[in-house]
Short mmCIF file of N, CA and C in Angstrom, two decimals:
data_model
loop_
_atom_site.label_atom_id
_atom_site.label_comp_id
_atom_site.label_asym_id
_atom_site.label_seq_id
_atom_site.Cartn_x
_atom_site.Cartn_y
_atom_site.Cartn_z
N MET T 1 94.22 5.12 92.92
CA MET T 1 93.50 4.77 93.54
C MET T 1 93.81 4.77 95.16
N ILE T 2 94.89 3.67 95.52
CA ILE T 2 95.92 3.66 96.22
C ILE T 2 95.97 5.22 97.21
N SER T 3 96.56 6.23 96.61
CA SER T 3 96.89 7.44 97.03
C SER T 3 95.26 8.15 97.67
N ALA T 4 94.31 7.72 96.99
CA ALA T 4 92.79 8.45 97.36
C ALA T 4 93.05 7.75 99.11
N LEU T 5 93.37 6.23 99.12
CA LEU T 5 92.90 5.58 100.17
C LEU T 5 93.67 6.01 101.16
N LEU T 6 94.80 6.52 100.70
CA LEU T 6 96.49 6.81 101.94
C LEU T 6 96.37 8.21 102.22
N CYS T 7 94.85 9.05 102.55
CA CYS T 7 95.34 10.16 102.81
C CYS T 7 94.40 10.63 103.57
N PRO T 8 94.65 11.77 104.11
CA PRO T 8 93.36 12.46 105.35
C PRO T 8 92.37 11.54 105.16
N ALA T 9 91.60 11.50 106.34
CA ALA T 9 89.85 11.47 106.62
C ALA T 9 89.21 11.81 105.76
N SER T 10 89.39 13.31 105.60
CA SER T 10 88.32 13.98 105.69
C SER T 10 88.32 14.11 103.77
N ALA T 11 89.43 13.66 103.24
CA ALA T 11 89.95 13.63 101.93
C ALA T 11 89.91 12.06 101.19
N ARG T 12 89.66 11.10 102.07
CA ARG T 12 89.13 9.43 101.72
C ARG T 12 88.07 8.78 101.01
N LEU T 13 88.44 8.32 100.11
CA LEU T 13 86.97 7.73 99.16
C LEU T 13 86.51 6.65 100.87
N SER T 14 85.55 6.45 100.68
CA SER T 14 84.50 5.79 101.90
C SER T 14 84.51 4.51 100.36
N ALA T 15 84.11 3.50 101.67
CA ALA T 15 84.37 1.81 100.83
C ALA T 15 83.66 1.45 100.00
N ALA T 16 82.28 2.12 99.56
CA ALA T 16 81.34 2.15 98.21
C ALA T 16 82.25 2.63 97.37
N GLN T 17 82.37 4.37 97.38
CA GLN T 17 83.13 5.13 96.61
C GLN T 17 84.60 3.98 95.94
N ALA T 18 85.62 3.38 97.09
CA ALA T 18 86.49 2.92 96.67
C ALA T 18 85.70 1.13 95.76
N LEU T 19 84.82 1.07 95.89
CA LEU T 19 84.54 -0.26 94.81
C LEU T 19 84.06 0.00 93.58
N GLU T 20 83.74 1.31 93.43
CA GLU T 20 83.49 1.87 92.26
C GLU T 20 84.45 2.57 91.44
N HIS T 21 85.43 2.64 91.99
CA HIS T 21 86.71 2.96 91.20
C HIS T 21 86.91 2.18 90.53
N ILE T 22 87.45 3.33 88.92
CA ILE T 22 87.71 3.18 87.95
C ILE T 22 88.64 1.94 87.65
N TRP T 23 89.79 2.03 88.93
CA TRP T 23 90.23 1.06 88.88
C TRP T 23 89.75 -0.58 89.57
N MET T 24 89.16 -0.69 90.17
CA MET T 24 88.40 -1.41 90.66
C MET T 24 87.63 -2.15 90.08
N THR T 25 86.47 -1.28 89.46
CA THR T 25 85.94 -2.09 88.44
C THR T 25 86.40 -2.57 87.13
N ARG T 26 87.65 -2.28 86.80
CA ARG T 26 88.59 -2.61 85.53
C ARG T 26 89.21 -3.92 85.84
N ASN T 27 89.78 -4.13 87.18
CA ASN T 27 90.60 -5.36 87.43
C ASN T 27 89.85 -5.93 88.28
N VAL T 28 88.88 -5.97 88.84
CA VAL T 28 88.04 -6.65 90.17
C VAL T 28 87.01 -7.43 89.53
N SER T 29 87.32 -8.64 89.62
CA SER T 29 85.36 -9.11 88.85
C SER T 29 85.29 -9.59 90.58
N VAL T 30 84.15 -9.81 90.64
CA VAL T 30 83.18 -10.44 91.63
C VAL T 30 82.20 -11.28 91.25
N ALA T 31 82.34 -12.94 91.13
CA ALA T 31 81.97 -13.81 90.75
C ALA T 31 80.49 -13.94 91.65
N SER T 32 78.92 -14.12 90.76
CA SER T 32 78.01 -14.38 91.76
C SER T 32 77.87 -15.44 91.99
N PRO T 33 77.45 -15.51 93.18
CA PRO T 33 77.34 -17.29 94.23
C PRO T 33 76.20 -17.45 93.14
N HIS T 34 76.07 -18.92 93.01
CA HIS T 34 75.53 -19.97 92.64
C HIS T 34 74.12 -19.48 93.27
N PRO T 35 72.59 -19.78 92.29
CA PRO T 35 71.39 -19.60 92.75
C PRO T 35 71.21 -20.04 93.47
N ASP T 36 71.84 -21.87 93.84
CA ASP T 36 71.32 -22.42 94.97
C ASP T 36 71.85 -22.68 95.91
N LEU T 37 73.18 -21.35 96.01
CA LEU T 37 73.27 -20.75 97.58
C LEU T 37 72.79 -20.19 97.62
N ILE T 38 72.21 -19.17 97.43
CA ILE T 38 71.34 -17.80 97.48
C ILE T 38 70.66 -18.34 98.47
N GLN T 39 69.54 -19.06 97.56
CA GLN T 39 68.62 -19.77 97.65
C GLN T 39 68.73 -20.59 99.30
N SER T 40 69.72 -21.25 99.61
CA SER T 40 69.62 -22.06 100.89
C SER T 40 70.29 -21.09 101.59
N ALA T 41 70.74 -20.06 101.43
CA ALA T 41 71.06 -18.78 102.37
C ALA T 41 69.54 -18.29 102.66
N LEU T 42 68.77 -17.99 102.23
CA LEU T 42 67.30 -17.28 102.17
C LEU T 42 66.30 -18.22 102.93
N THR T 43 66.46 -19.71 102.85
CA THR T 43 65.80 -20.45 103.45
C THR T 43 66.35 -20.74 105.19
N ASN T 44 67.80 -20.48 105.39
CA ASN T 44 68.22 -20.70 106.48
C ASN T 44 68.22 -19.47 107.31
N LEU T 45 67.72 -18.07 106.65
CA LEU T 45 67.36 -16.37 107.03
C LEU T 45 65.79 -17.19 107.29
N GLN T 46 64.95 -17.85 106.49
CA GLN T 46 63.81 -17.75 107.28
C GLN T 46 63.65 -18.55 107.97
N ARG T 47 64.50 -19.89 108.24
CA ARG T 47 64.10 -20.97 109.35
C ARG T 47 64.92 -20.32 110.79
N PHE T 48 66.14 -19.34 110.62
CA PHE T 48 66.62 -18.81 111.73
C PHE T 48 65.63 -18.35 113.01
N GLU T 49 65.82 -18.61 114.09
CA GLU T 49 64.61 -18.63 115.59
C GLU T 49 65.43 -17.88 116.19
N ALA T 50 65.47 -16.67 116.79
CA ALA T 50 66.34 -16.21 118.04
C ALA T 50 65.69 -17.00 119.39
N SER T 51 67.30 -17.72 120.07
CA SER T 51 66.75 -18.44 120.77
C SER T 51 67.22 -17.38 122.70
N ASN T 52 67.44 -18.13 123.48
CA ASN T 52 67.34 -17.89 124.60
C ASN T 52 69.16 -16.66 124.60
N LYS T 53 68.98 -16.16 125.44
CA LYS T 53 70.50 -15.27 125.46
C LYS T 53 71.72 -15.85 125.36
N LEU T 54 71.42 -17.19 126.24
CA LEU T 54 72.93 -17.92 126.00
C LEU T 54 73.18 -18.75 124.31
N LYS T 55 72.39 -19.36 124.22
CA LYS T 55 72.23 -20.05 122.98
C LYS T 55 73.05 -18.80 122.05
N ASP T 56 72.42 -17.92 122.04
CA ASP T 56 72.62 -16.55 120.81
C ASP T 56 73.79 -15.90 121.32
N ALA T 57 74.18 -15.94 121.97
CA ALA T 57 75.93 -15.49 122.90
C ALA T 57 76.90 -16.93 122.17
N ILE T 58 76.10 -17.91 122.30
CA ILE T 58 77.84 -19.29 121.94
C ILE T 58 77.71 -18.83 120.34
N ARG T 59 75.95 -18.90 119.87
CA ARG T 59 76.32 -18.85 118.04
C ARG T 59 77.35 -17.28 117.80
N ALA T 60 76.93 -16.68 118.58
CA ALA T 60 77.78 -15.50 117.94
C ALA T 60 79.28 -15.39 118.18
N PHE T 61 79.69 -16.00 119.51
CA PHE T 61 81.03 -16.24 120.22
C PHE T 61 81.61 -16.97 118.43
N ILE T 62 80.64 -18.40 118.44
CA ILE T 62 81.59 -19.74 117.36
C ILE T 62 81.90 -18.58 115.72
N THR T 63 80.51 -17.72 115.78
CA THR T 63 80.37 -17.32 114.44
C THR T 63 81.98 -16.09 114.21
N THR T 64 82.38 -15.25 115.63
CA THR T 64 83.19 -14.23 115.42
C THR T 64 84.08 -14.73 115.74
N GLN T 65 84.84 -15.94 116.43
CA GLN T 65 86.07 -16.81 116.73
C GLN T 65 86.29 -17.70 116.25
N CYS T 66 85.11 -18.69 115.86
CA CYS T 66 85.57 -20.04 115.90
C CYS T 66 85.94 -20.70 113.78
N LEU T 67 85.05 -19.87 113.40
CA LEU T 67 84.96 -20.45 112.02
C LEU T 67 86.10 -19.68 111.07
N SER T 68 86.82 -20.85 110.36
CA SER T 68 87.51 -20.30 109.49
C SER T 68 87.17 -19.15 108.22
N LEU T 69 87.82 -18.46 107.47
CA LEU T 69 87.51 -18.20 106.00
C LEU T 69 86.84 -19.40 105.03
N LYS T 70 87.32 -20.81 105.29
CA LYS T 70 86.71 -21.70 104.62
C LYS T 70 85.02 -21.81 104.72
N ASP T 71 85.13 -21.51 105.76
CA ASP T 71 83.66 -21.94 106.20
C ASP T 71 82.83 -20.76 105.64
N THR T 72 83.00 -19.37 105.53
CA THR T 72 82.56 -18.95 105.53
C THR T 72 82.92 -17.76 103.88
N LYS T 73 83.18 -18.59 103.56
CA LYS T 73 83.41 -17.79 102.00
C LYS T 73 82.40 -17.94 101.18
N SER T 74 81.75 -18.68 100.78
CA SER T 74 80.86 -18.77 100.10
C SER T 74 79.34 -18.24 100.42
N LEU T 75 78.80 -18.18 101.96
CA LEU T 75 78.59 -17.06 102.52
C LEU T 75 78.29 -15.75 102.63
N ARG T 76 79.87 -15.40 102.66
CA ARG T 76 80.33 -13.91 102.21
C ARG T 76 80.13 -13.46 100.93
N ASP T 77 80.26 -14.28 100.16
CA ASP T 77 79.79 -13.84 98.47
C ASP T 77 78.60 -13.75 98.31
N ILE T 78 77.45 -14.36 99.01
CA ILE T 78 76.51 -13.97 99.03
C ILE T 78 76.30 -12.95 99.64
N PHE T 79 76.71 -12.74 100.35
CA PHE T 79 76.37 -11.41 101.34
C PHE T 79 76.67 -10.00 100.27
N ILE T 80 78.53 -10.02 100.00
CA ILE T 80 78.54 -8.98 98.97
C ILE T 80 77.40 -9.02 97.92
N ALA T 81 76.61 -10.25 97.63
CA ALA T 81 76.26 -9.94 96.00
C ALA T 81 74.88 -9.48 96.55
N MET T 82 74.27 -9.90 97.99
CA MET T 82 72.65 -9.24 98.51
C MET T 82 73.33 -7.28 98.71
N ASP T 83 74.00 -7.32 99.19
CA ASP T 83 74.16 -5.86 99.53
C ASP T 83 75.06 -4.85 98.59
N THR T 84 74.02 -4.25 97.88
CA THR T 84 74.16 -3.78 96.53
C THR T 84 74.38 -2.62 97.04
N ASN T 85 74.30 -1.71 97.86
CA ASN T 85 74.87 -0.26 97.99
C ASN T 85 76.19 -0.15 99.04
N HIS T 86 76.47 -1.94 98.74
CA HIS T 86 78.00 -2.28 99.48
C HIS T 86 78.40 -1.28 100.58
N ASP T 87 77.61 -1.08 101.77
CA ASP T 87 77.25 -0.12 103.04
C ASP T 87 78.07 -1.74 104.32
N GLY T 88 78.03 -2.56 103.99
CA GLY T 88 78.52 -3.41 104.76
C GLY T 88 77.55 -3.99 106.21
N LYS T 89 76.27 -4.13 105.35
CA LYS T 89 75.09 -3.88 106.30
C LYS T 89 73.87 -4.29 104.96
N LEU T 90 73.17 -5.53 105.39
CA LEU T 90 72.05 -5.28 104.78
C LEU T 90 70.52 -5.06 105.26
N SER T 91 69.90 -4.03 103.97
CA SER T 91 68.87 -3.18 104.55
C SER T 91 67.55 -4.29 104.39
N ARG T 92 66.73 -3.56 105.16
CA ARG T 92 65.31 -4.19 105.19
C ARG T 92 65.06 -4.41 103.25
N ASP T 93 65.28 -3.33 102.83
CA ASP T 93 64.66 -3.45 100.85
C ASP T 93 65.54 -3.92 100.29
N GLU T 94 67.11 -4.45 100.62
CA GLU T 94 67.60 -5.27 100.22
C GLU T 94 67.67 -6.62 100.23
N LEU T 95 66.96 -6.78 101.38
CA LEU T 95 66.21 -8.07 101.86
C LEU T 95 64.93 -8.72 101.17
N MET T 96 64.60 -7.46 100.62
CA MET T 96 63.00 -7.51 100.37
C MET T 96 63.10 -7.76 98.70
N GLU T 97 64.30 -7.15 98.09
CA GLU T 97 64.98 -7.69 96.66
C GLU T 97 64.87 -8.80 96.18
N GLN T 98 65.49 -9.76 97.71
CA GLN T 98 65.82 -11.17 97.10
C GLN T 98 64.52 -11.98 97.36
N PHE T 99 63.68 -11.74 98.26
CA PHE T 99 62.48 -12.52 98.86
C PHE T 99 61.44 -12.38 97.42
N VAL T 100 61.28 -11.30 97.24
CA VAL T 100 60.49 -10.93 96.18
C VAL T 100 60.55 -11.70 95.34
N LYS T 101 61.67 -12.33 94.67
CA LYS T 101 61.87 -13.01 93.49
C LYS T 101 61.77 -14.51 94.01
N ILE T 102 61.22 -14.93 95.30
CA ILE T 102 61.11 -16.15 95.70
C ILE T 102 59.35 -16.27 96.16
N MET T 103 58.86 -15.31 96.28
CA MET T 103 57.59 -15.47 96.71
C MET T 103 56.80 -13.39 96.48
N GLY T 104 56.06 -13.85 96.95
CA GLY T 104 54.84 -12.60 96.25
C GLY T 104 55.22 -11.80 97.13
N ALA T 105 54.98 -10.21 96.86
CA ALA T 105 55.27 -9.14 97.46
C ALA T 105 54.99 -8.87 98.90
N GLU T 106 53.52 -9.36 99.07
CA GLU T 106 52.61 -9.37 100.39
C GLU T 106 53.39 -10.73 101.19
N ALA T 107 53.66 -11.93 100.60
CA ALA T 107 54.26 -12.91 101.87
C ALA T 107 55.85 -12.41 101.85
N ALA T 108 56.51 -11.79 100.60
CA ALA T 108 58.03 -11.11 101.58
C ALA T 108 58.38 -10.18 102.30
N ASP T 109 57.13 -9.14 102.17
CA ASP T 109 56.76 -8.09 103.28
C ASP T 109 56.61 -8.27 104.61
N GLU T 110 56.19 -9.64 104.96
CA GLU T 110 56.14 -10.32 106.40
C GLU T 110 56.91 -10.82 106.63
N GLU T 111 57.40 -11.80 105.37
CA GLU T 111 58.94 -12.86 106.03
C GLU T 111 60.01 -11.66 106.52
N VAL T 112 60.32 -10.58 105.59
CA VAL T 112 61.04 -9.52 105.71
C VAL T 112 61.41 -9.30 106.96
N THR T 113 60.45 -9.22 107.94
CA THR T 113 59.91 -8.12 108.60
C THR T 113 60.15 -9.56 109.46
N ARG T 114 59.86 -10.18 109.93
CA ARG T 114 59.95 -11.51 110.65
C ARG T 114 61.55 -11.36 111.01
N ILE T 115 62.53 -11.80 109.63
CA ILE T 115 63.89 -12.09 109.95
C ILE T 115 63.91 -11.10 110.24
N MET T 116 63.80 -9.64 110.12
CA MET T 116 64.54 -8.42 110.55
C MET T 116 64.16 -8.57 111.99
N ALA T 117 63.06 -8.48 112.62
CA ALA T 117 62.64 -9.38 114.35
C ALA T 117 63.66 -10.25 114.85
N GLU T 118 64.02 -11.33 114.18
CA GLU T 118 64.79 -12.18 114.53
C GLU T 118 66.34 -11.94 114.32
N VAL T 119 67.04 -11.40 113.40
CA VAL T 119 68.52 -11.71 112.75
C VAL T 119 68.83 -10.58 113.27
N ASP T 120 68.23 -9.72 113.46
CA ASP T 120 68.89 -8.08 113.64
C ASP T 120 68.83 -7.80 115.26
N THR T 121 69.87 -8.57 115.99
CA THR T 121 70.09 -8.40 117.24
C THR T 121 70.42 -7.39 118.06
N ASP T 122 71.46 -6.33 117.11
CA ASP T 122 71.21 -5.37 118.37
C ASP T 122 70.56 -4.05 117.70
N ASN T 123 69.98 -4.60 117.28
CA ASN T 123 68.00 -3.56 116.68
C ASN T 123 69.01 -2.17 115.97
N SER T 124 69.89 -2.52 115.38
CA SER T 124 70.24 -1.38 113.85
C SER T 124 69.19 -1.23 112.96
N GLY T 125 68.23 -1.72 112.73
CA GLY T 125 68.05 -1.86 111.70
C GLY T 125 68.54 -2.34 110.23
N PHE T 126 69.53 -2.92 110.44
CA PHE T 126 70.12 -2.98 109.50
C PHE T 126 70.16 -5.06 110.16
N ILE T 127 70.80 -5.55 109.20
CA ILE T 127 71.58 -7.15 109.16
C ILE T 127 73.10 -6.57 109.45
N ASP T 128 73.80 -7.31 109.94
CA ASP T 128 75.33 -7.29 109.65
C ASP T 128 75.71 -8.38 109.13
N TYR T 129 77.00 -8.21 109.06
CA TYR T 129 77.83 -9.88 108.15
C TYR T 129 77.58 -10.40 109.47
N PHE T 130 77.99 -10.33 110.73
CA PHE T 130 77.87 -11.57 111.55
C PHE T 130 76.82 -11.93 111.54
N GLU T 131 75.76 -10.97 112.02
CA GLU T 131 74.13 -11.71 112.42
C GLU T 131 73.79 -12.03 111.15
N PHE T 132 74.18 -12.22 110.01
CA PHE T 132 74.04 -12.84 108.67
C PHE T 132 75.15 -14.53 108.91
N LEU T 133 75.77 -14.06 109.13
CA LEU T 133 76.49 -15.03 109.31
C LEU T 133 75.88 -16.33 110.79
N LYS T 134 75.31 -15.62 111.67
CA LYS T 134 74.95 -16.59 112.39
C LYS T 134 73.43 -17.18 112.44
N ALA T 135 72.78 -16.61 110.65
CA ALA T 135 71.60 -17.18 111.06
C ALA T 135 71.83 -17.91 109.96
N THR T 136 72.70 -17.49 109.20
CA THR T 136 72.44 -18.90 107.51
C THR T 136 73.95 -19.76 107.50
N MET T 137 74.47 -20.13 108.79
CA MET T 137 75.60 -20.92 108.69
C MET T 137 74.70 -21.83 108.91
N ASP T 138 75.32 -23.06 108.32
CA ASP T 138 74.82 -24.44 108.27
C ASP T 138 74.64 -24.87 109.68
N GLN T 139 73.83 -25.12 110.49
CA GLN T 139 73.88 -25.40 111.80
C GLN T 139 75.07 -26.72 112.26
N LYS T 140 74.91 -27.36 112.04
CA LYS T 140 75.81 -28.51 111.99
C LYS T 140 77.53 -28.31 111.96
N VAL T 141 77.46 -27.28 111.51
CA VAL T 141 79.23 -27.01 110.92
C VAL T 141 78.77 -26.00 112.27
N LEU T 142 78.02 -24.76 112.49
CA LEU T 142 78.19 -23.71 113.57
C LEU T 142 78.29 -24.80 114.93
N VAL T 143 77.43 -25.70 115.21
CA VAL T 143 77.43 -26.33 116.58
C VAL T 143 77.96 -27.72 116.28
N SER T 144 78.79 -27.80 115.94
CA SER T 144 80.06 -28.72 115.54
C SER T 144 80.73 -28.85 117.03
N SER T 145 80.99 -30.31 117.39
CA SER T 145 81.15 -30.71 118.42
C SER T 145 83.23 -29.61 118.95
N GLU T 146 83.62 -29.70 117.99
CA GLU T 146 85.21 -28.74 117.86
C GLU T 146 84.63 -27.48 118.60
N ASN T 147 83.51 -26.50 117.99
CA ASN T 147 83.20 -25.45 117.80
C ASN T 147 82.58 -25.25 119.27
N MET T 148 81.84 -26.06 119.16
CA MET T 148 81.30 -26.24 120.88
C MET T 148 82.03 -26.33 121.95
N LYS T 149 83.17 -27.34 121.69
CA LYS T 149 84.26 -27.62 122.69
C LYS T 149 85.34 -26.16 122.75
N HIS T 150 85.28 -25.31 121.85
CA HIS T 150 86.20 -24.27 121.56
C HIS T 150 85.56 -22.89 122.36
N ALA T 151 84.06 -23.00 122.57
CA ALA T 151 83.16 -22.07 123.28
C ALA T 151 83.33 -21.94 124.37
N PHE T 152 82.87 -23.69 125.11
CA PHE T 152 82.73 -23.83 126.02
C PHE T 152 84.20 -23.68 127.55
N ASP T 153 85.23 -23.69 125.91
CA ASP T 153 86.57 -23.30 126.50
C ASP T 153 86.72 -22.24 127.47
N ALA T 154 86.04 -21.16 126.37
CA ALA T 154 86.13 -20.09 126.16
C ALA T 154 85.26 -19.82 127.39
N PHE T 155 84.71 -19.88 127.75
CA PHE T 155 83.56 -19.12 128.99
C PHE T 155 83.86 -20.01 130.07
N ASP T 156 84.41 -20.96 130.28
CA ASP T 156 84.48 -21.99 131.44
C ASP T 156 86.30 -21.49 131.72
N GLU T 157 85.99 -20.09 131.96
CA GLU T 157 87.65 -19.90 132.29
C GLU T 157 88.67 -20.02 133.45
N ASP T 158 87.93 -20.89 134.34
CA ASP T 158 88.72 -21.32 135.35
C ASP T 158 89.18 -23.10 135.21
N GLY T 159 88.48 -23.34 134.34
CA GLY T 159 88.60 -24.48 133.67
C GLY T 159 88.33 -25.82 134.64
N ASN T 160 87.38 -25.53 135.13
CA ASN T 160 86.73 -26.79 136.48
C ASN T 160 85.32 -27.45 135.73
N GLN T 161 85.39 -27.26 134.29
CA GLN T 161 84.25 -27.74 133.79
C GLN T 161 83.11 -27.78 133.79
N SER T 162 82.82 -26.13 134.20
CA SER T 162 81.41 -25.91 134.28
C SER T 162 81.32 -24.50 134.26
N ILE T 163 80.60 -23.75 133.67
CA ILE T 163 80.32 -22.35 133.30
C ILE T 163 79.52 -21.88 134.25
N SER T 164 80.08 -21.01 135.09
CA SER T 164 79.12 -20.29 136.87
C SER T 164 78.67 -18.61 135.65
N ALA T 165 77.96 -18.40 136.68
CA ALA T 165 76.86 -17.15 136.30
C ALA T 165 78.23 -16.19 135.82
N GLN T 166 79.16 -16.03 136.89
CA GLN T 166 80.14 -15.15 137.00
C GLN T 166 81.24 -14.62 135.69
N GLU T 167 81.40 -16.29 135.58
CA GLU T 167 82.06 -16.43 134.01
C GLU T 167 80.89 -16.04 133.05
N LEU T 168 80.12 -16.07 132.88
CA LEU T 168 79.31 -15.98 131.95
C LEU T 168 79.40 -14.43 131.61
N LYS T 169 78.93 -14.04 132.66
CA LYS T 169 78.86 -12.40 132.94
C LYS T 169 80.09 -11.51 132.39
N ARG T 170 81.18 -12.47 133.25
CA ARG T 170 82.51 -11.79 132.19
C ARG T 170 82.65 -11.86 130.92
N MET T 171 82.36 -13.20 130.03
CA MET T 171 82.31 -13.31 128.73
C MET T 171 81.65 -12.67 128.07
N LEU T 172 80.51 -12.53 128.61
CA LEU T 172 79.20 -11.63 127.92
C LEU T 172 78.79 -10.35 128.08
N GLU T 173 79.19 -9.76 128.95
CA GLU T 173 78.74 -8.59 129.42
C GLU T 173 80.06 -7.24 128.40
N GLY T 174 81.05 -7.80 128.31
CA GLY T 174 82.29 -6.49 128.08
C GLY T 174 82.04 -5.89 128.83
N LYS T 175 81.80 -4.36 128.80
CA LYS T 175 81.87 -3.40 128.87
C LYS T 175 80.82 -2.59 129.75
N ALA T 176 79.58 -3.12 129.05
CA ALA T 176 78.49 -2.84 129.58
C ALA T 176 78.12 -3.62 131.14
N THR T 177 77.30 -3.08 131.75
CA THR T 177 76.80 -3.87 133.34
C THR T 177 74.96 -3.93 133.70
N SER T 178 75.16 -5.19 134.27
CA SER T 178 74.18 -5.33 134.37
C SER T 178 73.85 -6.32 135.58
N GLU T 179 72.39 -6.28 136.11
CA GLU T 179 72.56 -7.04 137.55
C GLU T 179 72.69 -8.62 137.78
N ASN T 180 73.83 -8.95 138.35
CA ASN T 180 74.03 -9.97 138.82
C ASN T 180 73.06 -10.58 138.72
N LYS T 181 71.73 -10.94 138.90
CA LYS T 181 70.41 -11.22 138.34
C LYS T 181 70.15 -11.67 137.19
N VAL T 182 70.60 -11.02 136.53
CA VAL T 182 70.16 -11.27 134.75
C VAL T 182 70.84 -12.14 134.41
N TRP T 183 72.32 -12.65 134.75
CA TRP T 183 73.19 -13.43 134.55
C TRP T 183 72.19 -14.91 134.95
N SER T 184 72.59 -14.96 136.42
CA SER T 184 71.82 -15.75 137.34
C SER T 184 70.51 -16.73 136.51
N THR T 185 69.83 -15.89 135.73
CA THR T 185 68.62 -16.12 135.17
C THR T 185 68.79 -16.80 133.82
N ILE T 186 69.84 -16.32 133.13
CA ILE T 186 70.12 -17.05 132.20
C ILE T 186 70.53 -18.53 132.88
N ILE T 187 71.59 -18.45 133.29
CA ILE T 187 72.35 -20.07 133.86
C ILE T 187 70.83 -21.02 134.58
N ASP T 188 70.07 -20.24 135.28
CA ASP T 188 68.54 -21.04 135.12
C ASP T 188 67.75 -21.81 134.19
N GLU T 189 67.96 -20.89 132.91
CA GLU T 189 67.46 -20.99 131.59
C GLU T 189 68.00 -22.27 131.02
N VAL T 190 69.23 -22.67 131.66
CA VAL T 190 69.85 -23.63 130.65
C VAL T 190 70.50 -24.92 131.91
N ASP T 191 70.64 -24.53 132.70
CA ASP T 191 70.92 -25.44 133.46
C ASP T 191 69.89 -26.84 134.14
N LYS T 192 69.80 -27.29 133.16
CA LYS T 192 69.25 -28.75 133.91
C LYS T 192 68.85 -29.30 135.22
N ASN T 193 70.35 -29.58 135.59
CA ASN T 193 70.78 -30.36 136.90
C ASN T 193 70.62 -29.49 137.88
N GLY T 194 70.56 -28.20 138.30
CA GLY T 194 71.00 -27.02 139.20
C GLY T 194 71.80 -27.10 139.81
N ASP T 195 73.35 -27.49 138.80
CA ASP T 195 74.23 -27.31 140.05
C ASP T 195 74.98 -26.11 139.70
N GLY T 196 74.18 -25.55 139.13
CA GLY T 196 75.05 -23.76 138.85
C GLY T 196 76.02 -23.71 137.38
#
């Protein structure tokens, strides 16, 4: 198996093929998550609502930069169990498979359509692992004071205890470009005392 992975890309096994390789099936067992944990994750998916851009950016930052493996272990196991084709993302059909178990097909179809619209923030047509974490992570863990402090400190580049539109832009924009008006609008949405 190792030689089939350490070779030129054209001959290399895909991730799905590697997971189905005879060595993996004989030597690696993946424990199925407890049904209560799956139910909890599905409930969190149902409750998730996309919020304003700043809150979503903070959730994304915390999910990708602050959470430990311990924080995400059970959700990682649930994601792996739900990802039945092992492509690293959840399709509409994979979500339907889970929701049909807890509600009728018609209700599941409506719920999965809503979830895809809310959780699939990059509009890829799939829910990737980080989108799944952001939507299913216990909100108490996600927005703990420690995680919020890490996020604030990362956004507050100059350390003046305030996040400016420019700092927000640099942190969130990456290589894409947007007008300064967009970032000022985001700041205005959350700036309750008007100090920028």
